[in-house]
Amino acid sequence: MTQTPPSPGARPRVCGVVITFHPDIPALTRMLELIAPQIEKLVIVDNGSDTDLTAIAERFDAHLELLGENFGIAHAQNVGIGIAKIQGFDQVLLLDQD
């Protein structure tokens, strides 16, 4: 898949992909507060934890993808990258929950 690069001087569209697994909610919230203003969209991919992340996803207008079980970080990252690509983002910032 080939994408056309942004025009010179155009700001690239950046999607932040955050992988979670039994996250510490206060620490995750603080990290999202810091990163959200710097990117256009957040995607949270939960790698099979039992933590309800619905409220935090709604607070940050994030796409929440629940994998249901722990498939490993590489798989979770690939899921998040795929979502970002489908939504037309130029760049992806990969982040862990901490």
PDB file of N, CA and C in Angstrom:
ATOM      1  N   MET A   1       0.840  -1.171   0.000  1.00  0.00           N
ATOM      2  CA  MET A   1       0.000   0.000   0.000  1.00  0.00           C
ATOM      3  C   MET A   1       0.887   1.236   0.000  1.00  0.00           C
ATOM      4  N   THR A   2       0.733   2.061  -0.993  1.00  0.00           N
ATOM      5  CA  THR A   2       1.515   3.277  -1.113  1.00  0.00           C
ATOM      6  C   THR A   2       0.645   4.468  -0.760  1.00  0.00           C
ATOM      7  N   GLN A   3       1.190   5.337   0.062  1.00  0.00           N
ATOM      8  CA  GLN A   3       0.459   6.539   0.429  1.00  0.00           C
ATOM      9  C   GLN A   3       1.184   7.751  -0.130  1.00  0.00           C
ATOM     10  N   THR A   4       0.422   8.745  -0.488  1.00  0.00           N
ATOM     11  CA  THR A   4       0.989  10.000  -0.945  1.00  0.00           C
ATOM     12  C   THR A   4       1.479  10.780   0.262  1.00  0.00           C
ATOM     13  N   PRO A   5       2.747  11.240   0.220  1.00  0.00           N
ATOM     14  CA  PRO A   5       3.242  11.997   1.363  1.00  0.00           C
ATOM     15  C   PRO A   5       2.518  13.331   1.480  1.00  0.00           C
ATOM     16  N   PRO A   6       2.469  13.893   2.687  1.00  0.00           N
ATOM     17  CA  PRO A   6       1.832  15.196   2.862  1.00  0.00           C
ATOM     18  C   PRO A   6       2.548  16.259   2.025  1.00  0.00           C
ATOM     19  N   SER A   7       1.815  17.273   1.644  1.00  0.00           N
ATOM     20  CA  SER A   7       2.386  18.396   0.900  1.00  0.00           C
ATOM     21  C   SER A   7       3.468  19.063   1.730  1.00  0.00           C
ATOM     22  N   PRO A   8       4.490  19.634   1.064  1.00  0.00           N
ATOM     23  CA  PRO A   8       5.509  20.363   1.825  1.00  0.00           C
ATOM     24  C   PRO A   8       4.847  21.437   2.699  1.00  0.00           C
ATOM     25  N   GLY A   9       5.245  21.484   3.932  1.00  0.00           N
ATOM     26  CA  GLY A   9       4.674  22.454   4.861  1.00  0.00           C
ATOM     27  C   GLY A   9       3.406  21.972   5.541  1.00  0.00           C
ATOM     28  N   ALA A  10       2.801  20.895   5.024  1.00  0.00           N
ATOM     29  CA  ALA A  10       1.587  20.366   5.651  1.00  0.00           C
ATOM     30  C   ALA A  10       1.974  19.584   6.902  1.00  0.00           C
ATOM     31  N   ARG A  11       1.163  19.705   7.896  1.00  0.00           N
ATOM     32  CA  ARG A  11       1.406  18.983   9.143  1.00  0.00           C
ATOM     33  C   ARG A  11       0.909  17.544   8.988  1.00  0.00           C
ATOM     34  N   PRO A  12       1.764  16.547   9.277  1.00  0.00           N
ATOM     35  CA  PRO A  12       1.317  15.156   9.148  1.00  0.00           C
ATOM     36  C   PRO A  12       0.238  14.828  10.179  1.00  0.00           C
ATOM     37  N   ARG A  13      -0.631  13.921   9.800  1.00  0.00           N
ATOM     38  CA  ARG A  13      -1.676  13.464  10.716  1.00  0.00           C
ATOM     39  C   ARG A  13      -1.097  12.326  11.556  1.00  0.00           C
ATOM     40  N   VAL A  14      -1.097  12.517  12.881  1.00  0.00           N
ATOM     41  CA  VAL A  14      -0.480  11.551  13.785  1.00  0.00           C
ATOM     42  C   VAL A  14      -1.545  10.923  14.681  1.00  0.00           C
ATOM     43  N   CYS A  15      -1.519   9.592  14.719  1.00  0.00           N
ATOM     44  CA  CYS A  15      -2.407   8.824  15.590  1.00  0.00           C
ATOM     45  C   CYS A  15      -1.556   8.166  16.667  1.00  0.00           C
ATOM     46  N   GLY A  16      -1.944   8.329  17.922  1.00  0.00           N
ATOM     47  CA  GLY A  16      -1.267   7.664  19.028  1.00  0.00           C
ATOM     48  C   GLY A  16      -1.940   6.338  19.320  1.00  0.00           C
ATOM     49  N   VAL A  17      -1.160   5.273  19.354  1.00  0.00           N
ATOM     50  CA  VAL A  17      -1.666   3.937  19.657  1.00  0.00           C
ATOM     51  C   VAL A  17      -1.091   3.522  21.012  1.00  0.00           C
ATOM     52  N   VAL A  18      -1.975   3.318  21.974  1.00  0.00           N
ATOM     53  CA  VAL A  18      -1.583   2.960  23.332  1.00  0.00           C
ATOM     54  C   VAL A  18      -1.985   1.518  23.593  1.00  0.00           C
ATOM     55  N   ILE A  19      -1.019   0.695  23.957  1.00  0.00           N
ATOM     56  CA  ILE A  19      -1.283  -0.704  24.277  1.00  0.00           C
ATOM     57  C   ILE A  19      -1.421  -0.827  25.790  1.00  0.00           C
ATOM     58  N   THR A  20      -2.510  -1.460  26.235  1.00  0.00           N
ATOM     59  CA  THR A  20      -2.726  -1.629  27.669  1.00  0.00           C
ATOM     60  C   THR A  20      -2.860  -3.102  28.022  1.00  0.00           C
ATOM     61  N   PHE A  21      -2.505  -3.411  29.264  1.00  0.00           N
ATOM     62  CA  PHE A  21      -2.709  -4.729  29.856  1.00  0.00           C
ATOM     63  C   PHE A  21      -2.763  -4.534  31.357  1.00  0.00           C
ATOM     64  N   HIS A  22      -3.936  -4.654  31.934  1.00  0.00           N
ATOM     65  CA  HIS A  22      -4.165  -4.388  33.358  1.00  0.00           C
ATOM     66  C   HIS A  22      -3.531  -3.057  33.769  1.00  0.00           C
ATOM     67  N   PRO A  23      -3.944  -1.964  33.119  1.00  0.00           N
ATOM     68  CA  PRO A  23      -3.283  -0.673  33.375  1.00  0.00           C
ATOM     69  C   PRO A  23      -3.631  -0.079  34.729  1.00  0.00           C
ATOM     70  N   ASP A  24      -2.703   0.704  35.237  1.00  0.00           N
ATOM     71  CA  ASP A  24      -2.945   1.548  36.400  1.00  0.00           C
ATOM     72  C   ASP A  24      -3.695   2.771  35.861  1.00  0.00           C
ATOM     73  N   ILE A  25      -4.963   2.905  36.190  1.00  0.00           N
ATOM     74  CA  ILE A  25      -5.812   3.935  35.587  1.00  0.00           C
ATOM     75  C   ILE A  25      -5.305   5.358  35.849  1.00  0.00           C
ATOM     76  N   PRO A  26      -4.907   5.721  37.065  1.00  0.00           N
ATOM     77  CA  PRO A  26      -4.394   7.084  37.249  1.00  0.00           C
ATOM     78  C   PRO A  26      -3.148   7.367  36.390  1.00  0.00           C
ATOM     79  N   ALA A  27      -2.231   6.410  36.298  1.00  0.00           N
ATOM     80  CA  ALA A  27      -1.024   6.613  35.486  1.00  0.00           C
ATOM     81  C   ALA A  27      -1.381   6.695  34.004  1.00  0.00           C
ATOM     82  N   LEU A  28      -2.290   5.846  33.544  1.00  0.00           N
ATOM     83  CA  LEU A  28      -2.724   5.875  32.146  1.00  0.00           C
ATOM     84  C   LEU A  28      -3.415   7.202  31.836  1.00  0.00           C
ATOM     85  N   THR A  29      -4.271   7.644  32.739  1.00  0.00           N
ATOM     86  CA  THR A  29      -4.979   8.913  32.539  1.00  0.00           C
ATOM     87  C   THR A  29      -3.992  10.064  32.420  1.00  0.00           C
ATOM     88  N   ARG A  30      -3.005  10.107  33.279  1.00  0.00           N
ATOM     89  CA  ARG A  30      -2.006  11.184  33.238  1.00  0.00           C
ATOM     90  C   ARG A  30      -1.233  11.151  31.928  1.00  0.00           C
ATOM     91  N   MET A  31      -0.834   9.972  31.488  1.00  0.00           N
ATOM     92  CA  MET A  31      -0.108   9.851  30.232  1.00  0.00           C
ATOM     93  C   MET A  31      -0.971  10.336  29.064  1.00  0.00           C
ATOM     94  N   LEU A  32      -2.252   9.965  29.053  1.00  0.00           N
ATOM     95  CA  LEU A  32      -3.150  10.392  27.978  1.00  0.00           C
ATOM     96  C   LEU A  32      -3.384  11.899  28.020  1.00  0.00           C
ATOM     97  N   GLU A  33      -3.461  12.477  29.222  1.00  0.00           N
ATOM     98  CA  GLU A  33      -3.601  13.934  29.344  1.00  0.00           C
ATOM     99  C   GLU A  33      -2.412  14.651  28.702  1.00  0.00           C
ATOM    100  N   LEU A  34      -1.237  14.066  28.836  1.00  0.00           N
ATOM    101  CA  LEU A  34      -0.034  14.689  28.284  1.00  0.00           C
ATOM    102  C   LEU A  34       0.096  14.491  26.777  1.00  0.00           C
ATOM    103  N   ILE A  35      -0.305  13.342  26.279  1.00  0.00           N
ATOM    104  CA  ILE A  35      -0.096  13.036  24.865  1.00  0.00           C
ATOM    105  C   ILE A  35      -1.244  13.512  23.975  1.00  0.00           C
ATOM    106  N   ALA A  36      -2.473  13.508  24.475  1.00  0.00           N
ATOM    107  CA  ALA A  36      -3.642  13.838  23.648  1.00  0.00           C
ATOM    108  C   ALA A  36      -3.548  15.185  22.934  1.00  0.00           C
ATOM    109  N   PRO A  37      -3.062  16.244  23.588  1.00  0.00           N
ATOM    110  CA  PRO A  37      -2.986  17.530  22.885  1.00  0.00           C
ATOM    111  C   PRO A  37      -1.957  17.553  21.747  1.00  0.00           C
ATOM    112  N   GLN A  38      -1.082  16.567  21.705  1.00  0.00           N
ATOM    113  CA  GLN A  38      -0.001  16.563  20.728  1.00  0.00           C
ATOM    114  C   GLN A  38      -0.300  15.735  19.479  1.00  0.00           C
ATOM    115  N   ILE A  39      -1.413  15.018  19.481  1.00  0.00           N
ATOM    116  CA  ILE A  39      -1.761  14.153  18.356  1.00  0.00           C
ATOM    117  C   ILE A  39      -3.210  14.402  17.946  1.00  0.00           C
ATOM    118  N   GLU A  40      -3.579  13.859  16.806  1.00  0.00           N
ATOM    119  CA  GLU A  40      -4.933  14.080  16.310  1.00  0.00           C
ATOM    120  C   GLU A  40      -5.930  13.058  16.854  1.00  0.00           C
ATOM    121  N   LYS A  41      -5.498  11.827  17.060  1.00  0.00           N
ATOM    122  CA  LYS A  41      -6.416  10.760  17.479  1.00  0.00           C
ATOM    123  C   LYS A  41      -5.689   9.769  18.365  1.00  0.00           C
ATOM    124  N   LEU A  42      -6.424   9.157  19.287  1.00  0.00           N
ATOM    125  CA  LEU A  42      -5.903   8.091  20.136  1.00  0.00           C
ATOM    126  C   LEU A  42      -6.613   6.785  19.819  1.00  0.00           C
ATOM    127  N   VAL A  43      -5.838   5.724  19.784  1.00  0.00           N
ATOM    128  CA  VAL A  43      -6.378   4.373  19.700  1.00  0.00           C
ATOM    129  C   VAL A  43      -5.834   3.619  20.903  1.00  0.00           C
ATOM    130  N   ILE A  44      -6.718   3.057  21.709  1.00  0.00           N
ATOM    131  CA  ILE A  44      -6.319   2.240  22.850  1.00  0.00           C
ATOM    132  C   ILE A  44      -6.605   0.793  22.490  1.00  0.00           C
ATOM    133  N   VAL A  45      -5.566  -0.027  22.519  1.00  0.00           N
ATOM    134  CA  VAL A  45      -5.723  -1.456  22.245  1.00  0.00           C
ATOM    135  C   VAL A  45      -5.451  -2.178  23.552  1.00  0.00           C
ATOM    136  N   ASP A  46      -6.505  -2.791  24.122  1.00  0.00           N
ATOM    137  CA  ASP A  46      -6.334  -3.513  25.379  1.00  0.00           C
ATOM    138  C   ASP A  46      -6.054  -4.973  25.080  1.00  0.00           C
ATOM    139  N   ASN A  47      -4.960  -5.454  25.642  1.00  0.00           N
ATOM    140  CA  ASN A  47      -4.435  -6.782  25.358  1.00  0.00           C
ATOM    141  C   ASN A  47      -4.964  -7.826  26.340  1.00  0.00           C
ATOM    142  N   GLY A  48      -6.272  -7.819  26.561  1.00  0.00           N
ATOM    143  CA  GLY A  48      -6.901  -8.889  27.323  1.00  0.00           C
ATOM    144  C   GLY A  48      -7.030  -8.675  28.812  1.00  0.00           C
ATOM    145  N   SER A  49      -6.974  -7.459  29.295  1.00  0.00           N
ATOM    146  CA  SER A  49      -7.151  -7.257  30.731  1.00  0.00           C
ATOM    147  C   SER A  49      -8.633  -7.177  31.080  1.00  0.00           C
ATOM    148  N   ASP A  50      -8.921  -7.251  32.366  1.00  0.00           N
ATOM    149  CA  ASP A  50     -10.311  -7.185  32.813  1.00  0.00           C
ATOM    150  C   ASP A  50     -10.699  -5.779  33.273  1.00  0.00           C
ATOM    151  N   THR A  51      -9.864  -4.798  33.002  1.00  0.00           N
ATOM    152  CA  THR A  51     -10.125  -3.412  33.376  1.00  0.00           C
ATOM    153  C   THR A  51     -11.087  -2.780  32.373  1.00  0.00           C
ATOM    154  N   ASP A  52     -12.139  -2.127  32.858  1.00  0.00           N
ATOM    155  CA  ASP A  52     -13.084  -1.446  31.973  1.00  0.00           C
ATOM    156  C   ASP A  52     -12.497  -0.091  31.585  1.00  0.00           C
ATOM    157  N   LEU A  53     -12.155   0.054  30.319  1.00  0.00           N
ATOM    158  CA  LEU A  53     -11.536   1.280  29.814  1.00  0.00           C
ATOM    159  C   LEU A  53     -12.509   2.163  29.044  1.00  0.00           C
ATOM    160  N   THR A  54     -13.793   1.847  29.095  1.00  0.00           N
ATOM    161  CA  THR A  54     -14.788   2.600  28.340  1.00  0.00           C
ATOM    162  C   THR A  54     -14.801   4.075  28.713  1.00  0.00           C
ATOM    163  N   ALA A  55     -14.815   4.372  30.001  1.00  0.00           N
ATOM    164  CA  ALA A  55     -14.887   5.772  30.443  1.00  0.00           C
ATOM    165  C   ALA A  55     -13.647   6.559  30.025  1.00  0.00           C
ATOM    166  N   ILE A  56     -12.478   5.960  30.145  1.00  0.00           N
ATOM    167  CA  ILE A  56     -11.260   6.668  29.769  1.00  0.00           C
ATOM    168  C   ILE A  56     -11.212   6.882  28.255  1.00  0.00           C
ATOM    169  N   ALA A  57     -11.682   5.903  27.481  1.00  0.00           N
ATOM    170  CA  ALA A  57     -11.728   6.062  26.024  1.00  0.00           C
ATOM    171  C   ALA A  57     -12.686   7.189  25.648  1.00  0.00           C
ATOM    172  N   GLU A  58     -13.833   7.243  26.299  1.00  0.00           N
ATOM    173  CA  GLU A  58     -14.803   8.306  26.021  1.00  0.00           C
ATOM    174  C   GLU A  58     -14.241   9.673  26.409  1.00  0.00           C
ATOM    175  N   ARG A  59     -13.563   9.735  27.540  1.00  0.00           N
ATOM    176  CA  ARG A  59     -12.995  11.012  28.001  1.00  0.00           C
ATOM    177  C   ARG A  59     -12.027  11.604  26.977  1.00  0.00           C
ATOM    178  N   PHE A  60     -11.246  10.749  26.319  1.00  0.00           N
ATOM    179  CA  PHE A  60     -10.247  11.222  25.368  1.00  0.00           C
ATOM    180  C   PHE A  60     -10.683  11.022  23.917  1.00  0.00           C
ATOM    181  N   ASP A  61     -11.959  10.699  23.706  1.00  0.00           N
ATOM    182  CA  ASP A  61     -12.489  10.470  22.365  1.00  0.00           C
ATOM    183  C   ASP A  61     -11.600   9.488  21.593  1.00  0.00           C
ATOM    184  N   ALA A  62     -11.218   8.426  22.275  1.00  0.00           N
ATOM    185  CA  ALA A  62     -10.310   7.430  21.711  1.00  0.00           C
ATOM    186  C   ALA A  62     -11.087   6.249  21.146  1.00  0.00           C
ATOM    187  N   HIS A  63     -10.527   5.651  20.122  1.00  0.00           N
ATOM    188  CA  HIS A  63     -11.046   4.382  19.607  1.00  0.00           C
ATOM    189  C   HIS A  63     -10.541   3.307  20.568  1.00  0.00           C
ATOM    190  N   LEU A  64     -11.432   2.489  21.107  1.00  0.00           N
ATOM    191  CA  LEU A  64     -11.061   1.424  22.047  1.00  0.00           C
ATOM    192  C   LEU A  64     -11.228   0.080  21.359  1.00  0.00           C
ATOM    193  N   GLU A  65     -10.146  -0.665  21.277  1.00  0.00           N
ATOM    194  CA  GLU A  65     -10.164  -1.999  20.675  1.00  0.00           C
ATOM    195  C   GLU A  65      -9.823  -3.006  21.763  1.00  0.00           C
ATOM    196  N   LEU A  66     -10.755  -3.911  22.048  1.00  0.00           N
ATOM    197  CA  LEU A  66     -10.562  -4.924  23.080  1.00  0.00           C
ATOM    198  C   LEU A  66     -10.208  -6.250  22.419  1.00  0.00           C
ATOM    199  N   LEU A  67      -9.016  -6.771  22.704  1.00  0.00           N
ATOM    200  CA  LEU A  67      -8.584  -8.014  22.072  1.00  0.00           C
ATOM    201  C   LEU A  67      -9.131  -9.257  22.762  1.00  0.00           C
ATOM    202  N   GLY A  68      -9.552  -9.132  24.024  1.00  0.00           N
ATOM    203  CA  GLY A  68     -10.162 -10.264  24.710  1.00  0.00           C
ATOM    204  C   GLY A  68      -9.171 -11.199  25.386  1.00  0.00           C
ATOM    205  N   GLU A  69      -7.968 -11.287  24.874  1.00  0.00           N
ATOM    206  CA  GLU A  69      -6.908 -12.058  25.513  1.00  0.00           C
ATOM    207  C   GLU A  69      -5.569 -11.444  25.137  1.00  0.00           C
ATOM    208  N   ASN A  70      -4.524 -11.860  25.852  1.00  0.00           N
ATOM    209  CA  ASN A  70      -3.204 -11.282  25.630  1.00  0.00           C
ATOM    210  C   ASN A  70      -2.531 -11.980  24.455  1.00  0.00           C
ATOM    211  N   PHE A  71      -2.508 -11.297  23.317  1.00  0.00           N
ATOM    212  CA  PHE A  71      -1.863 -11.822  22.113  1.00  0.00           C
ATOM    213  C   PHE A  71      -0.416 -11.355  22.004  1.00  0.00           C
ATOM    214  N   GLY A  72       0.031 -10.522  22.921  1.00  0.00           N
ATOM    215  CA  GLY A  72       1.387  -9.985  22.873  1.00  0.00           C
ATOM    216  C   GLY A  72       1.398  -8.566  22.322  1.00  0.00           C
ATOM    217  N   ILE A  73       2.444  -7.840  22.667  1.00  0.00           N
ATOM    218  CA  ILE A  73       2.506  -6.430  22.308  1.00  0.00           C
ATOM    219  C   ILE A  73       2.610  -6.216  20.805  1.00  0.00           C
ATOM    220  N   ALA A  74       3.358  -7.053  20.107  1.00  0.00           N
ATOM    221  CA  ALA A  74       3.517  -6.853  18.658  1.00  0.00           C
ATOM    222  C   ALA A  74       2.176  -6.990  17.941  1.00  0.00           C
ATOM    223  N   HIS A  75       1.399  -7.982  18.313  1.00  0.00           N
ATOM    224  CA  HIS A  75       0.077  -8.148  17.701  1.00  0.00           C
ATOM    225  C   HIS A  75      -0.811  -6.944  18.016  1.00  0.00           C
ATOM    226  N   ALA A  76      -0.796  -6.515  19.276  1.00  0.00           N
ATOM    227  CA  ALA A  76      -1.622  -5.370  19.676  1.00  0.00           C
ATOM    228  C   ALA A  76      -1.201  -4.113  18.920  1.00  0.00           C
ATOM    229  N   GLN A  77       0.101  -3.905  18.764  1.00  0.00           N
ATOM    230  CA  GLN A  77       0.585  -2.759  17.999  1.00  0.00           C
ATOM    231  C   GLN A  77       0.121  -2.839  16.545  1.00  0.00           C
ATOM    232  N   ASN A  78       0.197  -4.016  15.954  1.00  0.00           N
ATOM    233  CA  ASN A  78      -0.248  -4.171  14.569  1.00  0.00           C
ATOM    234  C   ASN A  78      -1.738  -3.896  14.418  1.00  0.00           C
ATOM    235  N   VAL A  79      -2.530  -4.288  15.394  1.00  0.00           N
ATOM    236  CA  VAL A  79      -3.964  -3.974  15.371  1.00  0.00           C
ATOM    237  C   VAL A  79      -4.157  -2.456  15.397  1.00  0.00           C
ATOM    238  N   GLY A  80      -3.469  -1.779  16.310  1.00  0.00           N
ATOM    239  CA  GLY A  80      -3.580  -0.324  16.406  1.00  0.00           C
ATOM    240  C   GLY A  80      -3.110   0.381  15.147  1.00  0.00           C
ATOM    241  N   ILE A  81      -2.005  -0.078  14.569  1.00  0.00           N
ATOM    242  CA  ILE A  81      -1.497   0.505  13.323  1.00  0.00           C
ATOM    243  C   ILE A  81      -2.504   0.309  12.203  1.00  0.00           C
ATOM    244  N   GLY A  82      -3.116  -0.857  12.158  1.00  0.00           N
ATOM    245  CA  GLY A  82      -4.140  -1.112  11.142  1.00  0.00           C
ATOM    246  C   GLY A  82      -5.322  -0.164  11.262  1.00  0.00           C
ATOM    247  N   ILE A  83      -5.761   0.099  12.471  1.00  0.00           N
ATOM    248  CA  ILE A  83      -6.867   1.036  12.699  1.00  0.00           C
ATOM    249  C   ILE A  83      -6.458   2.433  12.248  1.00  0.00           C
ATOM    250  N   ALA A  84      -5.242   2.846  12.593  1.00  0.00           N
ATOM    251  CA  ALA A  84      -4.748   4.175  12.191  1.00  0.00           C
ATOM    252  C   ALA A  84      -4.681   4.286  10.665  1.00  0.00           C
ATOM    253  N   LYS A  85      -4.216   3.237  10.001  1.00  0.00           N
ATOM    254  CA  LYS A  85      -4.119   3.259   8.533  1.00  0.00           C
ATOM    255  C   LYS A  85      -5.498   3.362   7.896  1.00  0.00           C
ATOM    256  N   ILE A  86      -6.452   2.587   8.414  1.00  0.00           N
ATOM    257  CA  ILE A  86      -7.827   2.629   7.886  1.00  0.00           C
ATOM    258  C   ILE A  86      -8.410   4.031   8.025  1.00  0.00           C
ATOM    259  N   GLN A  87      -8.057   4.723   9.116  1.00  0.00           N
ATOM    260  CA  GLN A  87      -8.572   6.068   9.357  1.00  0.00           C
ATOM    261  C   GLN A  87      -7.765   7.140   8.626  1.00  0.00           C
ATOM    262  N   GLY A  88      -6.756   6.735   7.849  1.00  0.00           N
ATOM    263  CA  GLY A  88      -6.036   7.659   6.982  1.00  0.00           C
ATOM    264  C   GLY A  88      -4.906   8.450   7.626  1.00  0.00           C
ATOM    265  N   PHE A  89      -4.366   7.976   8.732  1.00  0.00           N
ATOM    266  CA  PHE A  89      -3.283   8.706   9.382  1.00  0.00           C
ATOM    267  C   PHE A  89      -1.965   8.492   8.657  1.00  0.00           C
ATOM    268  N   ASP A  90      -1.128   9.537   8.654  1.00  0.00           N
ATOM    269  CA  ASP A  90       0.183   9.495   8.004  1.00  0.00           C
ATOM    270  C   ASP A  90       1.233   8.840   8.887  1.00  0.00           C
ATOM    271  N   GLN A  91       1.119   9.067  10.197  1.00  0.00           N
ATOM    272  CA  GLN A  91       2.117   8.581  11.127  1.00  0.00           C
ATOM    273  C   GLN A  91       1.443   8.013  12.364  1.00  0.00           C
ATOM    274  N   VAL A  92       2.150   7.069  13.013  1.00  0.00           N
ATOM    275  CA  VAL A  92       1.651   6.426  14.223  1.00  0.00           C
ATOM    276  C   VAL A  92       2.710   6.553  15.305  1.00  0.00           C
ATOM    277  N   LEU A  93       2.268   6.968  16.481  1.00  0.00           N
ATOM    278  CA  LEU A  93       3.123   7.005  17.663  1.00  0.00           C
ATOM    279  C   LEU A  93       2.721   5.841  18.547  1.00  0.00           C
ATOM    280  N   LEU A  94       3.632   4.886  18.750  1.00  0.00           N
ATOM    281  CA  LEU A  94       3.342   3.711  19.581  1.00  0.00           C
ATOM    282  C   LEU A  94       3.738   3.990  21.026  1.00  0.00           C
ATOM    283  N   LEU A  95       2.807   3.702  21.942  1.00  0.00           N
ATOM    284  CA  LEU A  95       3.025   3.960  23.371  1.00  0.00           C
ATOM    285  C   LEU A  95       2.565   2.766  24.189  1.00  0.00           C
ATOM    286  N   ASP A  96       3.264   2.521  25.287  1.00  0.00           N
ATOM    287  CA  ASP A  96       2.800   1.565  26.286  1.00  0.00           C
ATOM    288  C   ASP A  96       1.974   2.330  27.299  1.00  0.00           C
ATOM    289  N   GLN A  97       1.262   1.611  28.145  1.00  0.00           N
ATOM    290  CA  GLN A  97       0.389   2.246  29.135  1.00  0.00           C
ATOM    291  C   GLN A  97       1.162   3.032  30.174  1.00  0.00           C
ATOM    292  N   ASP A  98       2.436   2.774  30.312  1.00  0.00           N
ATOM    293  CA  ASP A  98       3.220   3.458  31.344  1.00  0.00           C
ATOM    294  C   ASP A  98       4.350   4.212  30.706  1.00  0.00           C
TER     295      ASP A  98
END
